[in-house]
PDB file of N, CA and C in Angstrom:
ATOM      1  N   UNK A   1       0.854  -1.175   0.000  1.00  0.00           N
ATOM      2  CA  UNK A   1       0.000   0.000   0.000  1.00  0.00           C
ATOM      3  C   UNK A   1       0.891   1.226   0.000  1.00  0.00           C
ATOM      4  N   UNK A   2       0.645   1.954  -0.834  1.00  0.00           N
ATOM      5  CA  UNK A   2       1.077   3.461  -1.263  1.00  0.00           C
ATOM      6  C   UNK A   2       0.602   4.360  -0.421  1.00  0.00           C
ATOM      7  N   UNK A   3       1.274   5.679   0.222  1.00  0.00           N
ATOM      8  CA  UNK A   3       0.412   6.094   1.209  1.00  0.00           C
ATOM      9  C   UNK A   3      -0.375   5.961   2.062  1.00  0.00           C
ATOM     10  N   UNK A   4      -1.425   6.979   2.676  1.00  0.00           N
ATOM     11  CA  UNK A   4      -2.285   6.517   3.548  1.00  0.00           C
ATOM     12  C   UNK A   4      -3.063   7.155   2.875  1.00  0.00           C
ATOM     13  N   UNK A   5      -4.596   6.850   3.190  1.00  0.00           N
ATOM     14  CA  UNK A   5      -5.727   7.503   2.595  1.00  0.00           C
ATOM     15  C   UNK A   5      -6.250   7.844   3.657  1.00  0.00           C
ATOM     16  N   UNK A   6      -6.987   9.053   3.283  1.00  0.00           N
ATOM     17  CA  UNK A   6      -7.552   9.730   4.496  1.00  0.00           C
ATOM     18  C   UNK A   6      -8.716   8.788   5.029  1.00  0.00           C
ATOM     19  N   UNK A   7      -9.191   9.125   6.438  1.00  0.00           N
ATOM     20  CA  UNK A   7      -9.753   8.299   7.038  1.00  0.00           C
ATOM     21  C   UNK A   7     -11.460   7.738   6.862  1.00  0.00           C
ATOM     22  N   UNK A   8     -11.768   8.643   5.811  1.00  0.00           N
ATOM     23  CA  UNK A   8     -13.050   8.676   5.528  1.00  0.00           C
ATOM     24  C   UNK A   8     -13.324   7.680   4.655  1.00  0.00           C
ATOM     25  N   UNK A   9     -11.995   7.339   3.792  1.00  0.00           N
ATOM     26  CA  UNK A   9     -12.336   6.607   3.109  1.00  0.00           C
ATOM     27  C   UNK A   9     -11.495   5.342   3.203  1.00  0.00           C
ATOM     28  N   UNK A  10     -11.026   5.420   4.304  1.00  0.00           N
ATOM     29  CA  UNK A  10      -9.255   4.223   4.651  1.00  0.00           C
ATOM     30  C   UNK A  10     -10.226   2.963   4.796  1.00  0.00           C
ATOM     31  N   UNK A  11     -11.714   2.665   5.503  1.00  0.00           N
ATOM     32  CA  UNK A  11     -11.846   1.462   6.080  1.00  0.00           C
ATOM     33  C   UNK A  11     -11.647   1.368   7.490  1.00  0.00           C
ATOM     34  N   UNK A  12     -11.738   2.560   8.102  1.00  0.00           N
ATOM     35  CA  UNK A  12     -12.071   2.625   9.946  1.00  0.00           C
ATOM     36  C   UNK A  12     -13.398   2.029   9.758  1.00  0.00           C
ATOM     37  N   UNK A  13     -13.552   1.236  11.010  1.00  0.00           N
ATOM     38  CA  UNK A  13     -14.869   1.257  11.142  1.00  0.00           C
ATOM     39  C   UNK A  13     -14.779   0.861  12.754  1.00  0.00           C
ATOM     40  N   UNK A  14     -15.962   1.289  13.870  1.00  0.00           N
ATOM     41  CA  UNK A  14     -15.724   1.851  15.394  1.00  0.00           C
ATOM     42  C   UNK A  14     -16.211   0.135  15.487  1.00  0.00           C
ATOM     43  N   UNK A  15     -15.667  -0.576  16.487  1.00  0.00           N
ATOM     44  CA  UNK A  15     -15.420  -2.031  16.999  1.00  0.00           C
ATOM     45  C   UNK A  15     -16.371  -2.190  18.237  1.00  0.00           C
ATOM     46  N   UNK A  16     -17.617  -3.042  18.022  1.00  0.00           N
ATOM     47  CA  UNK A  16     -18.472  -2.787  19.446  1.00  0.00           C
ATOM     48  C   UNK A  16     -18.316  -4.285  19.897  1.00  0.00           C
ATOM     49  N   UNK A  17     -17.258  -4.812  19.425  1.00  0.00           N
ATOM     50  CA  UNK A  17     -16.974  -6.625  20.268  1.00  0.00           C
ATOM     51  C   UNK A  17     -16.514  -6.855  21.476  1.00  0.00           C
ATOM     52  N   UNK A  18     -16.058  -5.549  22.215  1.00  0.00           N
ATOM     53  CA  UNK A  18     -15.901  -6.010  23.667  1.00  0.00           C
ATOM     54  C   UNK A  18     -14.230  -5.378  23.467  1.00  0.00           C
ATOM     55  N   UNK A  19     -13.068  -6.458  24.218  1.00  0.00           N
ATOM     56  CA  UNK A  19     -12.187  -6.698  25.058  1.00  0.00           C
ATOM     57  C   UNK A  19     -11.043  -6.647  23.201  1.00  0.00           C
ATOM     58  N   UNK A  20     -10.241  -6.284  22.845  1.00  0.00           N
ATOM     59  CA  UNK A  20      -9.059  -6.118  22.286  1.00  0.00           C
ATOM     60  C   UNK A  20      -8.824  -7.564  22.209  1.00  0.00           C
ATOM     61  N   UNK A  21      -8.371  -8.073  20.750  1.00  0.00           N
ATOM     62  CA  UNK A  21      -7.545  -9.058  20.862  1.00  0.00           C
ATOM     63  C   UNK A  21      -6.348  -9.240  20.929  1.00  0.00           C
ATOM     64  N   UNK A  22      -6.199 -10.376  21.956  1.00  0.00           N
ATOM     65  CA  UNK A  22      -4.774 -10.802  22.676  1.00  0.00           C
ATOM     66  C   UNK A  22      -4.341 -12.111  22.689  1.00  0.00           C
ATOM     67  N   UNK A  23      -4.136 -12.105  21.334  1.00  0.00           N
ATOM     68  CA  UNK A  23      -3.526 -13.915  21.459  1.00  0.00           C
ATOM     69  C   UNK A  23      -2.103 -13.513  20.584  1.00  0.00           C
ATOM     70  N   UNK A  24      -1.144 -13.240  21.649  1.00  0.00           N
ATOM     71  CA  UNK A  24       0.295 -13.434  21.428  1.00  0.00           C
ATOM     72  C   UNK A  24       0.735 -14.302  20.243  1.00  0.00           C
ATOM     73  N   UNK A  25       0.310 -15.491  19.763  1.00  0.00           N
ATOM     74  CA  UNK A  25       0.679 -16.539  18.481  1.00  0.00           C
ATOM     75  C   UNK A  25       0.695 -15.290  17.163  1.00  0.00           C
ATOM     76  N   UNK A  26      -0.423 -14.530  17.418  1.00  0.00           N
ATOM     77  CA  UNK A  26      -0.185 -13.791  16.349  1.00  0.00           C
ATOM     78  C   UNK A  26       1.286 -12.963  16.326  1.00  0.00           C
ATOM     79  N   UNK A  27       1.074 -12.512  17.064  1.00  0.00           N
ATOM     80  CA  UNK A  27       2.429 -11.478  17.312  1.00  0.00           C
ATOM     81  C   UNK A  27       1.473  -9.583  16.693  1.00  0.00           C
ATOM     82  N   UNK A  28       2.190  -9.119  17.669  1.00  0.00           N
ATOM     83  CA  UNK A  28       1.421  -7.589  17.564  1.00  0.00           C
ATOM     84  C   UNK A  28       2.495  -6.039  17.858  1.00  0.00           C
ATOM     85  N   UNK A  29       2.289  -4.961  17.384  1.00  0.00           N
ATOM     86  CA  UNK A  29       2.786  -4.217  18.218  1.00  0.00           C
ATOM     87  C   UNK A  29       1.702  -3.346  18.983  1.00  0.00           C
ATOM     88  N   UNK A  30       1.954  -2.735  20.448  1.00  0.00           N
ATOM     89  CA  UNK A  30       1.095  -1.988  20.816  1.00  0.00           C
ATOM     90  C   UNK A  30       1.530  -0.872  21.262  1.00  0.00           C
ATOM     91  N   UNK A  31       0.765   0.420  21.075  1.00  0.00           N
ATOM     92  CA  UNK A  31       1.523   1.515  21.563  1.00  0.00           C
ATOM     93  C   UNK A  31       0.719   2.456  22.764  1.00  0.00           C
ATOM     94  N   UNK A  32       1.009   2.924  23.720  1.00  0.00           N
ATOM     95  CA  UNK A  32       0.212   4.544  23.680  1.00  0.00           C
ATOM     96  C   UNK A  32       0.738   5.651  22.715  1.00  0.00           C
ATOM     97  N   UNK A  33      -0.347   6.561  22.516  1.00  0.00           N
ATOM     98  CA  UNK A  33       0.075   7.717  21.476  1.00  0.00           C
ATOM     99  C   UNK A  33      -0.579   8.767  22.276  1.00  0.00           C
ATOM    100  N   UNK A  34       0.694  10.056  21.735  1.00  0.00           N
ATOM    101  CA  UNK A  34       0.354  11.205  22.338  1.00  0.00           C
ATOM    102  C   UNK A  34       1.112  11.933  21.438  1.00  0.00           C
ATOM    103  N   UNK A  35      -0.008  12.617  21.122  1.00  0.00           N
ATOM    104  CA  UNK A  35       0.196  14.113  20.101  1.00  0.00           C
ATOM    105  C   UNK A  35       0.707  14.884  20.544  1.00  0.00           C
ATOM    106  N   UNK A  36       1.395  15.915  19.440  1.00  0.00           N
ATOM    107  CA  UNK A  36       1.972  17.323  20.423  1.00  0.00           C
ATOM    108  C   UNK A  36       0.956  18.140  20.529  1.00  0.00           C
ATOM    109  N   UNK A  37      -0.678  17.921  20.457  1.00  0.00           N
ATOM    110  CA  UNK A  37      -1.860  18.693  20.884  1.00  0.00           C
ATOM    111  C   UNK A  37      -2.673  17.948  22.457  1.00  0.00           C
ATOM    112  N   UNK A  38      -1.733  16.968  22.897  1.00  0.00           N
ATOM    113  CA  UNK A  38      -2.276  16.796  24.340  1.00  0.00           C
ATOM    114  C   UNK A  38      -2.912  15.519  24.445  1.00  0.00           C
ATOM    115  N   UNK A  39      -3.300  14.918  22.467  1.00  0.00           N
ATOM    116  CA  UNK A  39      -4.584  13.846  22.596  1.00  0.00           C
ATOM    117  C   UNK A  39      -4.129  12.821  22.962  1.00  0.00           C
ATOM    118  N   UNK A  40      -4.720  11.690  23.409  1.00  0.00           N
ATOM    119  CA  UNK A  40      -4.015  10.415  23.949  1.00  0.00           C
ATOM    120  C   UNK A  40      -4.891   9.204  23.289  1.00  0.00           C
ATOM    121  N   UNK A  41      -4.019   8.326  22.993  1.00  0.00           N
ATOM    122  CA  UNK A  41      -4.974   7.385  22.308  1.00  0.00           C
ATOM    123  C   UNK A  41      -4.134   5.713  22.535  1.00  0.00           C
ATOM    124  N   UNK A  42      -4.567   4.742  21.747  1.00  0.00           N
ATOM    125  CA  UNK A  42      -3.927   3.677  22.269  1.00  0.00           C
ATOM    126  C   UNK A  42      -3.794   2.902  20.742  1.00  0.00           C
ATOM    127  N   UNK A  43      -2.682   2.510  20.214  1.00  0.00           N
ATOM    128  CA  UNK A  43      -2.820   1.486  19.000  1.00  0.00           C
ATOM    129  C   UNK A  43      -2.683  -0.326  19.410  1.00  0.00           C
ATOM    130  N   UNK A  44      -3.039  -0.674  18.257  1.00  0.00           N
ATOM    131  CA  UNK A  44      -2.761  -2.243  18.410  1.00  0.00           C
ATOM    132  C   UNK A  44      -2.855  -3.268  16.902  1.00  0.00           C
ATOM    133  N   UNK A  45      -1.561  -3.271  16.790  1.00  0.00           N
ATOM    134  CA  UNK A  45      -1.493  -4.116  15.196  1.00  0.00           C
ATOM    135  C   UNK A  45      -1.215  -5.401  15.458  1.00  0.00           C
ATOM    136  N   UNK A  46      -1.850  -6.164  14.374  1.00  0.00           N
ATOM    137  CA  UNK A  46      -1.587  -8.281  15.003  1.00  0.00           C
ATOM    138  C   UNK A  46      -1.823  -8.412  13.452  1.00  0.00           C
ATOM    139  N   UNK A  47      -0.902  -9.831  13.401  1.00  0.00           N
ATOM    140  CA  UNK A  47      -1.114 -10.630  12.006  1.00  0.00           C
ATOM    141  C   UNK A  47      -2.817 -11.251  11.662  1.00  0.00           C
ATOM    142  N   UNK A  48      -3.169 -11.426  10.644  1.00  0.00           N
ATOM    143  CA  UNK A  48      -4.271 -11.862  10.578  1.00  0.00           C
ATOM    144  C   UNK A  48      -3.700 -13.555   9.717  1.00  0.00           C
ATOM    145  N   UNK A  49      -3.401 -13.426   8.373  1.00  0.00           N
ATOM    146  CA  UNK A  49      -2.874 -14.016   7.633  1.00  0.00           C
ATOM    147  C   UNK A  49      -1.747 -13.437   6.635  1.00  0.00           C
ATOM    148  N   UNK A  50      -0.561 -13.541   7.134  1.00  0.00           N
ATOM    149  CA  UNK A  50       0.843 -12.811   6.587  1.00  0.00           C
ATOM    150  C   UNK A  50       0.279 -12.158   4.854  1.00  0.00           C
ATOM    151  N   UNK A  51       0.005 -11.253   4.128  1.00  0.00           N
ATOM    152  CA  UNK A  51       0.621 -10.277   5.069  1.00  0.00           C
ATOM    153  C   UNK A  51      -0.185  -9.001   5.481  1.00  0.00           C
ATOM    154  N   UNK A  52      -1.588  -9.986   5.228  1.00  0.00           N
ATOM    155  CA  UNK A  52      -2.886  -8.992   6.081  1.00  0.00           C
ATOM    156  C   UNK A  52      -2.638  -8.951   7.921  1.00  0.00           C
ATOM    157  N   UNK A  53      -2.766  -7.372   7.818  1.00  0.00           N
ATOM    158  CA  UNK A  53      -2.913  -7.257   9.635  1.00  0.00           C
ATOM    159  C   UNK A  53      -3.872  -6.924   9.845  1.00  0.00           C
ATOM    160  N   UNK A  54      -4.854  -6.768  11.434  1.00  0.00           N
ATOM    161  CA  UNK A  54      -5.495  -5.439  11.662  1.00  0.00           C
ATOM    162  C   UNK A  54      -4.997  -4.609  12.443  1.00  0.00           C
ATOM    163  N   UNK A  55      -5.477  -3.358  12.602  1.00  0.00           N
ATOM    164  CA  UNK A  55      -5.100  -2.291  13.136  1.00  0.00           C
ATOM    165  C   UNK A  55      -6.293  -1.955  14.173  1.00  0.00           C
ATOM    166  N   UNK A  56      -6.185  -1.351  15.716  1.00  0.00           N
ATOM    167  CA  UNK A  56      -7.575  -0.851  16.478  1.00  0.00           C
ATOM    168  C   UNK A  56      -6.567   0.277  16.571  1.00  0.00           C
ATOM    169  N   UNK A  57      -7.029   1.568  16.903  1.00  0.00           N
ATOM    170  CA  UNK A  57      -7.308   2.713  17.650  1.00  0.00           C
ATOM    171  C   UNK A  57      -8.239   2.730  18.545  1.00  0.00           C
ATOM    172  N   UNK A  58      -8.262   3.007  20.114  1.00  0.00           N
ATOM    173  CA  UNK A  58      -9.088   3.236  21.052  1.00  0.00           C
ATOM    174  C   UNK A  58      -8.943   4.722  21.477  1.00  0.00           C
ATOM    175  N   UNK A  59      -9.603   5.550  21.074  1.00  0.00           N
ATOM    176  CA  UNK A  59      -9.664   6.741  21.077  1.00  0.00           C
ATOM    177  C   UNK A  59     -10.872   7.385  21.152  1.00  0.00           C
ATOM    178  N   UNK A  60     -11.196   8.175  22.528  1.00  0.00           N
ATOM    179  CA  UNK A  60     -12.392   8.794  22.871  1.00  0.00           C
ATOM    180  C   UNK A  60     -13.771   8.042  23.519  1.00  0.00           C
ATOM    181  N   UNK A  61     -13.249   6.899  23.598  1.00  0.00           N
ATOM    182  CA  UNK A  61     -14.014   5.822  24.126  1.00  0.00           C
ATOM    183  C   UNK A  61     -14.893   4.920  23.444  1.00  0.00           C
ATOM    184  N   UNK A  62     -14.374   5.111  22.103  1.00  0.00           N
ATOM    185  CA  UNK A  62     -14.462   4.366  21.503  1.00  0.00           C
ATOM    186  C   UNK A  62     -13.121   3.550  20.585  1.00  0.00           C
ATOM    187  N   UNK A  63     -13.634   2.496  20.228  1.00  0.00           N
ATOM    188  CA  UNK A  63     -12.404   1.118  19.608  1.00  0.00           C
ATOM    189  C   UNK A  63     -12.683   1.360  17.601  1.00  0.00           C
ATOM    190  N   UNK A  64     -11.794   1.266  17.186  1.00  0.00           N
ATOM    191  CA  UNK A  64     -11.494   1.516  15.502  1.00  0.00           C
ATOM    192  C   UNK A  64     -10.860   0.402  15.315  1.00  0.00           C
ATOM    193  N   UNK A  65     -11.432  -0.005  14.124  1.00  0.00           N
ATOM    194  CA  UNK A  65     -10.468  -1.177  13.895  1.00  0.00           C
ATOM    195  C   UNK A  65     -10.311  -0.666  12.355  1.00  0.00           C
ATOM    196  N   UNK A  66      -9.448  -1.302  11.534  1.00  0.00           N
ATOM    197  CA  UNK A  66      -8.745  -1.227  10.308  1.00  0.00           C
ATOM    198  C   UNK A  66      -8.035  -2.550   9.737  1.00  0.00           C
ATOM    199  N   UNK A  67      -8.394  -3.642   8.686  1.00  0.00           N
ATOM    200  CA  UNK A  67      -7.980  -4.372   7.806  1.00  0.00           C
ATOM    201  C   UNK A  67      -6.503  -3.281   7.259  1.00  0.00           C
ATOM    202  N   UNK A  68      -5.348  -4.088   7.140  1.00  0.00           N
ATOM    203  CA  UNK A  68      -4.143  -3.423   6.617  1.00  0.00           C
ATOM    204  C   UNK A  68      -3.826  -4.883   5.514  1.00  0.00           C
ATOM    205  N   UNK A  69      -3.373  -4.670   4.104  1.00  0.00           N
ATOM    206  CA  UNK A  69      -2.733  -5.430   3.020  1.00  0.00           C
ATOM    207  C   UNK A  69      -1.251  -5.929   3.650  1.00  0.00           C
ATOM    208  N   UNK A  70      -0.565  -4.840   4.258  1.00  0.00           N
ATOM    209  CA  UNK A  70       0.722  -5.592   4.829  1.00  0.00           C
ATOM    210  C   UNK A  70       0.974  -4.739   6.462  1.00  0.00           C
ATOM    211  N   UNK A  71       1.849  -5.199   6.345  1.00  0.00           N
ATOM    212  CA  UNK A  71       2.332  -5.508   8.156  1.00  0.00           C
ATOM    213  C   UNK A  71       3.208  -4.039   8.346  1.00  0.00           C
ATOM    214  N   UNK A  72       2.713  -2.822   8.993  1.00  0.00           N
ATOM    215  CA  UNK A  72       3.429  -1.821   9.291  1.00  0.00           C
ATOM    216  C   UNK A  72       4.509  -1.473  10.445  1.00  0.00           C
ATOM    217  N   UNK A  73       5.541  -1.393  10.385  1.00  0.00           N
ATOM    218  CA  UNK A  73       6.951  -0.951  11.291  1.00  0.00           C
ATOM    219  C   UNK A  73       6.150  -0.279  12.361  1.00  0.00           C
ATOM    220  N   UNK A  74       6.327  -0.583  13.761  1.00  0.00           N
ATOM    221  CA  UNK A  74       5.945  -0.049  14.661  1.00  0.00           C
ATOM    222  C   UNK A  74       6.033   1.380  14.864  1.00  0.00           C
ATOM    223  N   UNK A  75       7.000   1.948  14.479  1.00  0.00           N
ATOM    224  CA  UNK A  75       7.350   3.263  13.881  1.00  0.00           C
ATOM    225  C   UNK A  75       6.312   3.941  13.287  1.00  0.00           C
ATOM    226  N   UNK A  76       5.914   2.760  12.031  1.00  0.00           N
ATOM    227  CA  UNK A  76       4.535   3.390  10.920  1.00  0.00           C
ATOM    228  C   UNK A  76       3.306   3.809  11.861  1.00  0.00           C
ATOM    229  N   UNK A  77       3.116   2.366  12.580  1.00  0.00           N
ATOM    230  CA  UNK A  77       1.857   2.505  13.394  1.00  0.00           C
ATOM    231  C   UNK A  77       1.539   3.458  14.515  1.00  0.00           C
ATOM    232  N   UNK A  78       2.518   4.135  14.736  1.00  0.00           N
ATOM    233  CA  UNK A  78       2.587   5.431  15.552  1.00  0.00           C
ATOM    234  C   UNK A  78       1.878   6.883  14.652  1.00  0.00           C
ATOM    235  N   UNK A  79       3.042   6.511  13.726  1.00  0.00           N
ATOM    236  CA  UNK A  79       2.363   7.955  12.696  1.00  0.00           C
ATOM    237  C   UNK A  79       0.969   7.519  12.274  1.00  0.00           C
ATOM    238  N   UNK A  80      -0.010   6.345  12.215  1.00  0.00           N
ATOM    239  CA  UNK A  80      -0.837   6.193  11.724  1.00  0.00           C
ATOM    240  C   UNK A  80      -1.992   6.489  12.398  1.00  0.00           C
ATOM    241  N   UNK A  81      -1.985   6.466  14.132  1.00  0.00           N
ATOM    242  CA  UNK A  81      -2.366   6.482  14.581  1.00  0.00           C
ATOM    243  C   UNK A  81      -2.353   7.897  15.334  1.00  0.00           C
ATOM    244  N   UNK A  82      -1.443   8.653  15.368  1.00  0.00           N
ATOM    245  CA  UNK A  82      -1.380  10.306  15.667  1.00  0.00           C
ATOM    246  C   UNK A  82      -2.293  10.904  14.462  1.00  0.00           C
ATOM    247  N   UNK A  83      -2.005  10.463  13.284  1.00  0.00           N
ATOM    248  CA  UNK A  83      -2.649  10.869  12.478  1.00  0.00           C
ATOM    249  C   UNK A  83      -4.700  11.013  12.468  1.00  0.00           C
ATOM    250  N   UNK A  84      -4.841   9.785  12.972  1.00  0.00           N
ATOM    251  CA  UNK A  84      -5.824   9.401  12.439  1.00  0.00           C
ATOM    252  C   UNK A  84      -6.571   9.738  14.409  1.00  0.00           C
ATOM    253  N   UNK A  85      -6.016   9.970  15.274  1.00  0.00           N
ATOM    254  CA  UNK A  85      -6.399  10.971  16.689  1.00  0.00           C
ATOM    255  C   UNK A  85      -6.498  12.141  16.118  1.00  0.00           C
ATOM    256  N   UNK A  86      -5.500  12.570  15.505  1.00  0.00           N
ATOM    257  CA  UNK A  86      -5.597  14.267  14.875  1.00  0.00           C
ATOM    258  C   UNK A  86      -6.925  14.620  14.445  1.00  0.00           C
ATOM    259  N   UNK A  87      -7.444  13.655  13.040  1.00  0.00           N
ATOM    260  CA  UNK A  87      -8.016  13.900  12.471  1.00  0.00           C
ATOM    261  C   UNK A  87      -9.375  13.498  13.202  1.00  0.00           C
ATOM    262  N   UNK A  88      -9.840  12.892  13.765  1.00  0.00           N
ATOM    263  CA  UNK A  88     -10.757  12.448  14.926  1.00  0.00           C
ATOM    264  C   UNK A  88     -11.311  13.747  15.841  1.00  0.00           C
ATOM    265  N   UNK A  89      -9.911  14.571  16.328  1.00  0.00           N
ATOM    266  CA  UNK A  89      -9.862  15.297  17.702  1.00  0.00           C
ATOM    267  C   UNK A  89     -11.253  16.483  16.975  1.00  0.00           C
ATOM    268  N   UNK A  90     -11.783  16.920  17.668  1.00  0.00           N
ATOM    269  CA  UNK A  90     -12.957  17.652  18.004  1.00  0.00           C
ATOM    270  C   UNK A  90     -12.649  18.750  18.694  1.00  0.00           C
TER     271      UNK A  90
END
């Protein structure tokens, strides 16, 4: 995947299943995020089937999830996720 697409049309969609998945076999990275505007948010990337991942954002009290084509550098998933709090923040 080339870029990012803005979020309207990326494939967020808000997650009402409960509890984050946590089965380590996958392997994941997880972050807190904090903007230089104060916002705070939480990421979480896991393999689905190499080299589809998903992606959640928990931000504002609500859970985002995101289908990804390949597997982003923990690094990536930081900027993806400041980004996509930014664009969220109210």
């Amino acid at each position: 995947m080339t870029g990012v697409v803005p979020h309207e049309d990326a494939g967020w969609s808000v997650y009402e299943g409960g509890d984050w998945h946590d089965n380590k076999d996958y392997g994941y990275s997880t972050g807190i995020i904090r903007t230089k505007l104060g916002l705070v948010g939480v990421y979480r990337q896991w393999d689905l089937e190499r080299p589809l991942t998903m992606m959640e954002i928990v931000y504002g009290g609500r859970t985002y999830r995101r289908r990804w084509d390949v597997c982003y550098s923990k690094r990536y998933c930081v900027t993806l996720a400041k980004r996509f709090i930014r664009e969220h923040a109210q």
